[in-house]
Amino acid sequence: MIEVAGASVGAGGAAEAARTDPAAVRELLYGVEDTGARRVVVSTRDVRRVFVRGAEETVALGGVTLDIYAGEYLSIMGPSGSGKTTLFNMIGGLDKPSSGKVFIDEVDIAQLDAYELAWLRCRKIGYIFQTFNLVTVMTCLENVMLPMVFAGLTTDEAMDKAAGLLKQVGLGDRLKHKPAQLAGGQQQRVACARALANDPAIILADEPTGNLDLRTGEEIIRLLYQLKESHGVTIISATHDMKMLSVSDRVVWIRDGRCARIEERKHLDIRVGEIR
């Protein structure tokens, strides 16, 4: 069963249709009506994650309930080992909670089959990682094209769109370069372009400045904010970089696997994370 807006609908028919008609999955994942109100795009309900190794249990998340709104820049902050990356993985469908639920546009993603979940990741979410995760044998252009080809675009369509995205992130003159020929900040710009490949509603950025020097990290933070504004995407970033305060609409502070507090922008001391 797939839970939508508090009700349950049969998953069998939707899943069967999706296997023969990808439009069925798109309807399932994008069919929530936008009324113009402040819309929740991601919600977690009492999400727990327990890792078991032999007789030992480690509680990475101890029950997190959170709503994330369309078009906002949300930073998940906390010290190493606090659970922020685990929460990030729950939201992105990269891991499943031990208990509790994660909804994306009111769809309980734990109820999606492998095909439907793959479509969600491909169409609904763009990912940016600390280590860039670029395919080293491919050019910048090919790296950005890759998710488009998986989504069904023709090579010509993907090439044109990828070139436009790379130009937008300031790499219009690096289309044929491979990752090893780029500096770290440039590689992360390629990753930003790739995250936008299929026009996602949500971008998940896991420590996007973690492998960059201070100045380059600031450039990436500015770029992420610009992309949020120009594309209207929701950005969710797991980070310990206080510079993120300067662009965040809200900050979720995670400690010991729990949500310690949530602060609105008006309550943040932006000076702490000011980019000069």
PDB file of C-alpha atoms in Angstrom:
ATOM      1  CA  MET A   1       0.000   0.000   0.000  1.00  0.00           C
ATOM      2  CA  ILE A   2       1.143   3.571  -0.706  1.00  0.00           C
ATOM      3  CA  GLU A   3       0.116   6.140   1.854  1.00  0.00           C
ATOM      4  CA  VAL A   4      -0.907   9.516   0.439  1.00  0.00           C
ATOM      5  CA  ALA A   5      -2.223  12.412   2.511  1.00  0.00           C
ATOM      6  CA  GLY A   6      -3.195  10.174   5.388  1.00  0.00           C
ATOM      7  CA  ALA A   7      -5.079   7.697   3.196  1.00  0.00           C
ATOM      8  CA  SER A   8      -3.943   4.453   1.630  1.00  0.00           C
ATOM      9  CA  VAL A   9      -4.206   3.454  -2.002  1.00  0.00           C
ATOM     10  CA  GLY A  10      -3.310   0.176  -3.599  1.00  0.00           C
ATOM     11  CA  ALA A  11       0.298   0.081  -4.707  1.00  0.00           C
ATOM     12  CA  GLY A  12      -0.127  -2.907  -6.968  1.00  0.00           C
ATOM     13  CA  GLY A  13      -1.962  -1.073  -9.733  1.00  0.00           C
ATOM     14  CA  ALA A  14       0.315   1.966  -9.609  1.00  0.00           C
ATOM     15  CA  ALA A  15       3.444  -0.153  -9.587  1.00  0.00           C
ATOM     16  CA  GLU A  16       2.204  -2.352 -12.414  1.00  0.00           C
ATOM     17  CA  ALA A  17       1.320   0.679 -14.546  1.00  0.00           C
ATOM     18  CA  ALA A  18       4.686   2.267 -13.761  1.00  0.00           C
ATOM     19  CA  ARG A  19       6.576  -0.707 -15.137  1.00  0.00           C
ATOM     20  CA  THR A  20       5.013  -0.164 -18.546  1.00  0.00           C
ATOM     21  CA  ASP A  21       4.322   3.564 -18.408  1.00  0.00           C
ATOM     22  CA  PRO A  22       6.790   5.907 -16.643  1.00  0.00           C
ATOM     23  CA  ALA A  23       4.126   8.632 -16.786  1.00  0.00           C
ATOM     24  CA  ALA A  24       2.254   6.669 -14.122  1.00  0.00           C
ATOM     25  CA  VAL A  25       5.166   7.117 -11.733  1.00  0.00           C
ATOM     26  CA  ARG A  26       5.447  10.802 -12.584  1.00  0.00           C
ATOM     27  CA  GLU A  27       1.740  11.207 -11.832  1.00  0.00           C
ATOM     28  CA  LEU A  28       2.179   9.362  -8.554  1.00  0.00           C
ATOM     29  CA  LEU A  29       5.160  11.453  -7.484  1.00  0.00           C
ATOM     30  CA  TYR A  30       4.115  14.846  -8.876  1.00  0.00           C
ATOM     31  CA  GLY A  31       0.351  14.678  -8.603  1.00  0.00           C
ATOM     32  CA  VAL A  32       0.004  16.739  -5.418  1.00  0.00           C
ATOM     33  CA  GLU A  33      -1.975  19.877  -6.127  1.00  0.00           C
ATOM     34  CA  ASP A  34      -0.129  23.134  -5.495  1.00  0.00           C
ATOM     35  CA  THR A  35      -2.615  25.533  -3.927  1.00  0.00           C
ATOM     36  CA  GLY A  36      -0.159  28.422  -3.642  1.00  0.00           C
ATOM     37  CA  ALA A  37       0.010  28.073   0.159  1.00  0.00           C
ATOM     38  CA  ARG A  38       3.246  27.270   1.971  1.00  0.00           C
ATOM     39  CA  ARG A  39       3.542  23.696   0.818  1.00  0.00           C
ATOM     40  CA  VAL A  40       5.313  20.893   2.644  1.00  0.00           C
ATOM     41  CA  VAL A  41       7.500  18.938   0.204  1.00  0.00           C
ATOM     42  CA  VAL A  42       9.297  16.715   2.710  1.00  0.00           C
ATOM     43  CA  SER A  43       8.129  15.551   6.102  1.00  0.00           C
ATOM     44  CA  THR A  44       9.487  13.070   8.606  1.00  0.00           C
ATOM     45  CA  ARG A  45       7.408  11.547  11.356  1.00  0.00           C
ATOM     46  CA  ASP A  46       9.170  10.100  14.410  1.00  0.00           C
ATOM     47  CA  VAL A  47      12.000   8.747  12.262  1.00  0.00           C
ATOM     48  CA  ARG A  48      14.359   6.414  14.097  1.00  0.00           C
ATOM     49  CA  ARG A  49      17.435   4.651  12.753  1.00  0.00           C
ATOM     50  CA  VAL A  50      19.144   1.967  14.775  1.00  0.00           C
ATOM     51  CA  PHE A  51      22.264   0.201  13.544  1.00  0.00           C
ATOM     52  CA  VAL A  52      22.816  -3.292  14.930  1.00  0.00           C
ATOM     53  CA  ARG A  53      26.219  -4.936  15.041  1.00  0.00           C
ATOM     54  CA  GLY A  54      26.135  -8.232  16.870  1.00  0.00           C
ATOM     55  CA  ALA A  55      24.657  -7.617  20.299  1.00  0.00           C
ATOM     56  CA  GLU A  56      25.387  -3.890  20.134  1.00  0.00           C
ATOM     57  CA  GLU A  57      22.815  -1.310  19.034  1.00  0.00           C
ATOM     58  CA  THR A  58      23.656   2.254  18.026  1.00  0.00           C
ATOM     59  CA  VAL A  59      20.804   4.752  17.864  1.00  0.00           C
ATOM     60  CA  ALA A  60      21.727   7.168  15.062  1.00  0.00           C
ATOM     61  CA  LEU A  61      18.325   8.882  15.034  1.00  0.00           C
ATOM     62  CA  GLY A  62      16.094   8.867  18.079  1.00  0.00           C
ATOM     63  CA  GLY A  63      12.784  10.043  16.625  1.00  0.00           C
ATOM     64  CA  VAL A  64      12.882  13.110  14.349  1.00  0.00           C
ATOM     65  CA  THR A  65       9.726  14.901  13.200  1.00  0.00           C
ATOM     66  CA  LEU A  66      10.242  17.690  10.688  1.00  0.00           C
ATOM     67  CA  ASP A  67       8.431  19.563   7.897  1.00  0.00           C
ATOM     68  CA  ILE A  68      10.380  21.120   5.012  1.00  0.00           C
ATOM     69  CA  TYR A  69       8.705  23.667   2.758  1.00  0.00           C
ATOM     70  CA  ALA A  70       8.824  24.239  -0.979  1.00  0.00           C
ATOM     71  CA  GLY A  71      11.466  26.730  -2.048  1.00  0.00           C
ATOM     72  CA  GLU A  72      13.274  27.032   1.272  1.00  0.00           C
ATOM     73  CA  TYR A  73      16.960  26.625   2.037  1.00  0.00           C
ATOM     74  CA  LEU A  74      17.186  24.337   5.046  1.00  0.00           C
ATOM     75  CA  SER A  75      20.475  23.506   6.728  1.00  0.00           C
ATOM     76  CA  ILE A  76      20.810  20.463   8.976  1.00  0.00           C
ATOM     77  CA  MET A  77      23.640  21.235  11.380  1.00  0.00           C
ATOM     78  CA  GLY A  78      25.383  19.400  14.155  1.00  0.00           C
ATOM     79  CA  PRO A  79      28.735  17.964  15.206  1.00  0.00           C
ATOM     80  CA  SER A  80      30.235  14.853  13.651  1.00  0.00           C
ATOM     81  CA  GLY A  81      28.292  11.778  14.725  1.00  0.00           C
ATOM     82  CA  SER A  82      25.188  13.783  15.638  1.00  0.00           C
ATOM     83  CA  GLY A  83      22.968  12.032  13.099  1.00  0.00           C
ATOM     84  CA  LYS A  84      22.658  14.768  10.484  1.00  0.00           C
ATOM     85  CA  THR A  85      23.961  12.640   7.598  1.00  0.00           C
ATOM     86  CA  THR A  86      21.735   9.750   8.681  1.00  0.00           C
ATOM     87  CA  LEU A  87      18.714  12.071   8.577  1.00  0.00           C
ATOM     88  CA  PHE A  88      19.892  13.355   5.205  1.00  0.00           C
ATOM     89  CA  ASN A  89      20.013   9.770   3.899  1.00  0.00           C
ATOM     90  CA  MET A  90      16.485   9.101   5.182  1.00  0.00           C
ATOM     91  CA  ILE A  91      15.135  12.166   3.392  1.00  0.00           C
ATOM     92  CA  GLY A  92      16.885  11.228   0.155  1.00  0.00           C
ATOM     93  CA  GLY A  93      15.668   7.656   0.127  1.00  0.00           C
ATOM     94  CA  LEU A  94      19.260   6.431   0.396  1.00  0.00           C
ATOM     95  CA  ASP A  95      18.431   4.506   3.568  1.00  0.00           C
ATOM     96  CA  LYS A  96      15.256   3.352   5.302  1.00  0.00           C
ATOM     97  CA  PRO A  97      14.259   4.223   8.859  1.00  0.00           C
ATOM     98  CA  SER A  98      14.049   1.505  11.473  1.00  0.00           C
ATOM     99  CA  SER A  99      10.700   3.034  12.389  1.00  0.00           C
ATOM    100  CA  GLY A 100       8.756   6.161  11.525  1.00  0.00           C
ATOM    101  CA  LYS A 101       7.952   7.549   8.093  1.00  0.00           C
ATOM    102  CA  VAL A 102       9.397   9.872   5.457  1.00  0.00           C
ATOM    103  CA  PHE A 103       7.047  11.574   3.009  1.00  0.00           C
ATOM    104  CA  ILE A 104       7.966  13.398  -0.199  1.00  0.00           C
ATOM    105  CA  ASP A 105       4.988  15.322  -1.565  1.00  0.00           C
ATOM    106  CA  GLU A 106       2.821  13.283   0.808  1.00  0.00           C
ATOM    107  CA  VAL A 107       4.019   9.964  -0.618  1.00  0.00           C
ATOM    108  CA  ASP A 108       5.395   7.531   1.957  1.00  0.00           C
ATOM    109  CA  ILE A 109       8.616   6.613   0.173  1.00  0.00           C
ATOM    110  CA  ALA A 110       9.086   3.420   2.190  1.00  0.00           C
ATOM    111  CA  GLN A 111       6.056   2.041   0.344  1.00  0.00           C
ATOM    112  CA  LEU A 112       7.536   2.604  -3.120  1.00  0.00           C
ATOM    113  CA  ASP A 113       8.951  -0.391  -4.927  1.00  0.00           C
ATOM    114  CA  ALA A 114      12.468  -0.290  -6.367  1.00  0.00           C
ATOM    115  CA  TYR A 115      11.271   1.018  -9.740  1.00  0.00           C
ATOM    116  CA  GLU A 116       9.208   3.819  -8.219  1.00  0.00           C
ATOM    117  CA  LEU A 117      11.991   4.800  -5.831  1.00  0.00           C
ATOM    118  CA  ALA A 118      14.464   4.956  -8.718  1.00  0.00           C
ATOM    119  CA  TRP A 119      12.104   7.288 -10.581  1.00  0.00           C
ATOM    120  CA  LEU A 120      11.773   9.481  -7.506  1.00  0.00           C
ATOM    121  CA  ARG A 121      15.539   9.797  -7.136  1.00  0.00           C
ATOM    122  CA  CYS A 122      15.989  10.453 -10.836  1.00  0.00           C
ATOM    123  CA  ARG A 123      13.170  12.947 -11.344  1.00  0.00           C
ATOM    124  CA  LYS A 124      12.411  14.521  -8.007  1.00  0.00           C
ATOM    125  CA  ILE A 125      15.762  14.859  -6.246  1.00  0.00           C
ATOM    126  CA  GLY A 126      19.199  16.154  -7.207  1.00  0.00           C
ATOM    127  CA  TYR A 127      22.196  15.100  -5.133  1.00  0.00           C
ATOM    128  CA  ILE A 128      25.425  16.954  -4.311  1.00  0.00           C
ATOM    129  CA  PHE A 129      28.100  15.136  -2.311  1.00  0.00           C
ATOM    130  CA  GLN A 130      31.175  16.216  -0.381  1.00  0.00           C
ATOM    131  CA  THR A 131      33.440  14.098  -2.610  1.00  0.00           C
ATOM    132  CA  PHE A 132      31.790  15.313  -5.853  1.00  0.00           C
ATOM    133  CA  ASN A 133      31.155  11.726  -7.102  1.00  0.00           C
ATOM    134  CA  LEU A 134      31.908  12.564 -10.726  1.00  0.00           C
ATOM    135  CA  VAL A 135      32.657   9.812 -13.236  1.00  0.00           C
ATOM    136  CA  THR A 136      36.379  10.290 -13.787  1.00  0.00           C
ATOM    137  CA  VAL A 137      36.508   8.919 -17.348  1.00  0.00           C
ATOM    138  CA  MET A 138      33.742  11.257 -18.528  1.00  0.00           C
ATOM    139  CA  THR A 139      33.936  14.920 -19.460  1.00  0.00           C
ATOM    140  CA  CYS A 140      32.046  17.604 -17.561  1.00  0.00           C
ATOM    141  CA  LEU A 141      29.421  17.611 -20.284  1.00  0.00           C
ATOM    142  CA  GLU A 142      29.010  13.839 -20.157  1.00  0.00           C
ATOM    143  CA  ASN A 143      28.736  13.829 -16.354  1.00  0.00           C
ATOM    144  CA  VAL A 144      25.853  16.300 -16.466  1.00  0.00           C
ATOM    145  CA  MET A 145      24.219  14.496 -19.389  1.00  0.00           C
ATOM    146  CA  LEU A 146      24.239  11.122 -17.645  1.00  0.00           C
ATOM    147  CA  PRO A 147      21.113  11.488 -15.451  1.00  0.00           C
ATOM    148  CA  MET A 148      19.243  13.041 -18.378  1.00  0.00           C
ATOM    149  CA  VAL A 149      19.974  10.034 -20.564  1.00  0.00           C
ATOM    150  CA  PHE A 150      18.803   7.742 -17.761  1.00  0.00           C
ATOM    151  CA  ALA A 151      15.587   9.775 -17.642  1.00  0.00           C
ATOM    152  CA  GLY A 152      14.948   9.272 -21.355  1.00  0.00           C
ATOM    153  CA  LEU A 153      16.206  12.432 -23.055  1.00  0.00           C
ATOM    154  CA  THR A 154      17.814  12.039 -26.446  1.00  0.00           C
ATOM    155  CA  THR A 155      21.555  12.594 -26.704  1.00  0.00           C
ATOM    156  CA  ASP A 156      21.071  15.899 -28.529  1.00  0.00           C
ATOM    157  CA  GLU A 157      18.541  17.153 -25.976  1.00  0.00           C
ATOM    158  CA  ALA A 158      20.774  16.134 -23.081  1.00  0.00           C
ATOM    159  CA  MET A 159      23.840  17.725 -24.666  1.00  0.00           C
ATOM    160  CA  ASP A 160      22.116  21.072 -25.192  1.00  0.00           C
ATOM    161  CA  LYS A 161      20.641  21.135 -21.701  1.00  0.00           C
ATOM    162  CA  ALA A 162      23.886  20.044 -20.014  1.00  0.00           C
ATOM    163  CA  ALA A 163      25.868  22.717 -21.838  1.00  0.00           C
ATOM    164  CA  GLY A 164      23.376  25.335 -20.655  1.00  0.00           C
ATOM    165  CA  LEU A 165      23.620  24.194 -17.043  1.00  0.00           C
ATOM    166  CA  LEU A 166      27.414  24.183 -17.110  1.00  0.00           C
ATOM    167  CA  LYS A 167      27.368  27.691 -18.514  1.00  0.00           C
ATOM    168  CA  GLN A 168      25.029  28.724 -15.712  1.00  0.00           C
ATOM    169  CA  VAL A 169      27.465  27.489 -13.049  1.00  0.00           C
ATOM    170  CA  GLY A 170      30.377  29.265 -14.724  1.00  0.00           C
ATOM    171  CA  LEU A 171      31.932  26.343 -16.600  1.00  0.00           C
ATOM    172  CA  GLY A 172      30.818  27.031 -20.144  1.00  0.00           C
ATOM    173  CA  ASP A 173      34.449  26.847 -21.249  1.00  0.00           C
ATOM    174  CA  ARG A 174      35.128  23.504 -19.522  1.00  0.00           C
ATOM    175  CA  LEU A 175      32.681  21.223 -21.324  1.00  0.00           C
ATOM    176  CA  LYS A 176      35.324  18.812 -22.612  1.00  0.00           C
ATOM    177  CA  HIS A 177      37.480  18.770 -19.483  1.00  0.00           C
ATOM    178  CA  LYS A 178      37.567  15.690 -17.276  1.00  0.00           C
ATOM    179  CA  PRO A 179      37.342  15.926 -13.470  1.00  0.00           C
ATOM    180  CA  ALA A 180      41.091  15.450 -12.961  1.00  0.00           C
ATOM    181  CA  GLN A 181      41.669  18.599 -15.035  1.00  0.00           C
ATOM    182  CA  LEU A 182      39.529  20.707 -12.692  1.00  0.00           C
ATOM    183  CA  ALA A 183      40.085  22.269  -9.286  1.00  0.00           C
ATOM    184  CA  GLY A 184      37.907  21.090  -6.394  1.00  0.00           C
ATOM    185  CA  GLY A 185      35.553  24.049  -6.604  1.00  0.00           C
ATOM    186  CA  GLN A 186      35.086  23.503 -10.323  1.00  0.00           C
ATOM    187  CA  GLN A 187      34.294  19.833  -9.750  1.00  0.00           C
ATOM    188  CA  GLN A 188      31.641  20.818  -7.212  1.00  0.00           C
ATOM    189  CA  ARG A 189      30.173  23.229  -9.762  1.00  0.00           C
ATOM    190  CA  VAL A 190      29.860  20.319 -12.187  1.00  0.00           C
ATOM    191  CA  ALA A 191      28.100  18.400  -9.417  1.00  0.00           C
ATOM    192  CA  CYS A 192      25.700  21.323  -8.932  1.00  0.00           C
ATOM    193  CA  ALA A 193      24.897  21.345 -12.642  1.00  0.00           C
ATOM    194  CA  ARG A 194      24.370  17.581 -12.589  1.00  0.00           C
ATOM    195  CA  ALA A 195      22.003  17.911  -9.618  1.00  0.00           C
ATOM    196  CA  LEU A 196      19.791  20.180 -11.745  1.00  0.00           C
ATOM    197  CA  ALA A 197      19.852  17.863 -14.757  1.00  0.00           C
ATOM    198  CA  ASN A 198      16.265  16.628 -14.497  1.00  0.00           C
ATOM    199  CA  ASP A 199      14.690  19.786 -13.038  1.00  0.00           C
ATOM    200  CA  PRO A 200      14.283  18.389  -9.516  1.00  0.00           C
ATOM    201  CA  ALA A 201      12.045  19.921  -6.881  1.00  0.00           C
ATOM    202  CA  ILE A 202      14.610  19.150  -4.184  1.00  0.00           C
ATOM    203  CA  ILE A 203      18.402  19.320  -4.040  1.00  0.00           C
ATOM    204  CA  LEU A 204      20.144  17.407  -1.269  1.00  0.00           C
ATOM    205  CA  ALA A 205      23.647  18.676  -0.528  1.00  0.00           C
ATOM    206  CA  ASP A 206      25.750  16.582   1.865  1.00  0.00           C
ATOM    207  CA  GLU A 207      28.662  18.660   3.210  1.00  0.00           C
ATOM    208  CA  PRO A 208      28.991  20.455  -0.153  1.00  0.00           C
ATOM    209  CA  THR A 209      31.884  22.610   1.101  1.00  0.00           C
ATOM    210  CA  GLY A 210      33.592  19.910   3.173  1.00  0.00           C
ATOM    211  CA  ASN A 211      36.418  19.246   0.694  1.00  0.00           C
ATOM    212  CA  LEU A 212      36.961  22.870  -0.288  1.00  0.00           C
ATOM    213  CA  ASP A 213      39.062  25.710   1.060  1.00  0.00           C
ATOM    214  CA  LEU A 214      37.320  28.642   2.726  1.00  0.00           C
ATOM    215  CA  ARG A 215      37.119  30.929  -0.296  1.00  0.00           C
ATOM    216  CA  THR A 216      35.992  28.200  -2.685  1.00  0.00           C
ATOM    217  CA  GLY A 217      33.454  26.994  -0.134  1.00  0.00           C
ATOM    218  CA  GLU A 218      31.973  30.478   0.023  1.00  0.00           C
ATOM    219  CA  GLU A 219      31.666  30.513  -3.763  1.00  0.00           C
ATOM    220  CA  ILE A 220      29.748  27.220  -3.698  1.00  0.00           C
ATOM    221  CA  ILE A 221      27.428  28.516  -0.960  1.00  0.00           C
ATOM    222  CA  ARG A 222      26.650  31.587  -3.069  1.00  0.00           C
ATOM    223  CA  LEU A 223      26.091  29.387  -6.111  1.00  0.00           C
ATOM    224  CA  LEU A 224      23.664  27.116  -4.255  1.00  0.00           C
ATOM    225  CA  TYR A 225      21.673  30.136  -3.113  1.00  0.00           C
ATOM    226  CA  GLN A 226      21.593  31.539  -6.646  1.00  0.00           C
ATOM    227  CA  LEU A 227      20.388  28.193  -7.995  1.00  0.00           C
ATOM    228  CA  LYS A 228      17.648  28.081  -5.371  1.00  0.00           C
ATOM    229  CA  GLU A 229      16.469  31.517  -6.419  1.00  0.00           C
ATOM    230  CA  SER A 230      16.696  30.958 -10.181  1.00  0.00           C
ATOM    231  CA  HIS A 231      15.260  27.419 -10.267  1.00  0.00           C
ATOM    232  CA  GLY A 232      12.846  27.637  -7.338  1.00  0.00           C
ATOM    233  CA  VAL A 233      14.159  24.421  -5.818  1.00  0.00           C
ATOM    234  CA  THR A 234      14.159  23.381  -2.183  1.00  0.00           C
ATOM    235  CA  ILE A 235      17.706  22.929  -0.905  1.00  0.00           C
ATOM    236  CA  ILE A 236      18.409  20.682   2.066  1.00  0.00           C
ATOM    237  CA  SER A 237      22.019  20.720   3.199  1.00  0.00           C
ATOM    238  CA  ALA A 238      23.658  18.573   5.860  1.00  0.00           C
ATOM    239  CA  THR A 239      26.654  20.598   6.995  1.00  0.00           C
ATOM    240  CA  HIS A 240      28.817  21.797   9.856  1.00  0.00           C
ATOM    241  CA  ASP A 241      29.901  24.883   7.870  1.00  0.00           C
ATOM    242  CA  MET A 242      28.643  27.937   9.763  1.00  0.00           C
ATOM    243  CA  LYS A 243      28.859  29.967   6.552  1.00  0.00           C
ATOM    244  CA  MET A 244      25.608  28.242   5.540  1.00  0.00           C
ATOM    245  CA  LEU A 245      23.802  30.446   8.066  1.00  0.00           C
ATOM    246  CA  SER A 246      24.126  33.343   5.636  1.00  0.00           C
ATOM    247  CA  VAL A 247      21.810  31.700   3.079  1.00  0.00           C
ATOM    248  CA  SER A 248      19.603  29.457   5.236  1.00  0.00           C
ATOM    249  CA  ASP A 249      15.909  30.155   5.744  1.00  0.00           C
ATOM    250  CA  ARG A 250      15.892  27.732   8.676  1.00  0.00           C
ATOM    251  CA  VAL A 251      18.437  25.649  10.535  1.00  0.00           C
ATOM    252  CA  VAL A 252      17.733  22.301  12.151  1.00  0.00           C
ATOM    253  CA  TRP A 253      20.228  21.595  14.919  1.00  0.00           C
ATOM    254  CA  ILE A 254      20.787  17.862  15.454  1.00  0.00           C
ATOM    255  CA  ARG A 255      22.431  16.498  18.582  1.00  0.00           C
ATOM    256  CA  ASP A 256      22.701  12.872  19.709  1.00  0.00           C
ATOM    257  CA  GLY A 257      20.271  11.738  17.045  1.00  0.00           C
ATOM    258  CA  ARG A 258      17.530  14.168  18.018  1.00  0.00           C
ATOM    259  CA  CYS A 259      16.306  17.521  16.820  1.00  0.00           C
ATOM    260  CA  ALA A 260      17.642  19.876  19.493  1.00  0.00           C
ATOM    261  CA  ARG A 261      15.974  22.964  18.024  1.00  0.00           C
ATOM    262  CA  ILE A 262      14.798  24.567  14.780  1.00  0.00           C
ATOM    263  CA  GLU A 263      15.595  28.216  14.178  1.00  0.00           C
ATOM    264  CA  GLU A 264      13.968  30.543  11.671  1.00  0.00           C
ATOM    265  CA  ARG A 265      16.186  32.951   9.783  1.00  0.00           C
ATOM    266  CA  LYS A 266      14.963  35.917  11.816  1.00  0.00           C
ATOM    267  CA  HIS A 267      16.301  34.230  14.963  1.00  0.00           C
ATOM    268  CA  LEU A 268      19.703  33.297  13.532  1.00  0.00           C
ATOM    269  CA  ASP A 269      22.840  35.274  14.299  1.00  0.00           C
ATOM    270  CA  ILE A 270      23.728  35.665  10.630  1.00  0.00           C
ATOM    271  CA  ARG A 271      26.956  37.469  11.555  1.00  0.00           C
ATOM    272  CA  VAL A 272      28.387  34.125  12.680  1.00  0.00           C
ATOM    273  CA  GLY A 273      28.117  32.788   9.148  1.00  0.00           C
ATOM    274  CA  GLU A 274      28.587  35.999   7.222  1.00  0.00           C
ATOM    275  CA  ILE A 275      30.408  35.623   3.917  1.00  0.00           C
ATOM    276  CA  ARG A 276      32.715  38.576   3.407  1.00  0.00           C
TER     277      ARG A 276
END
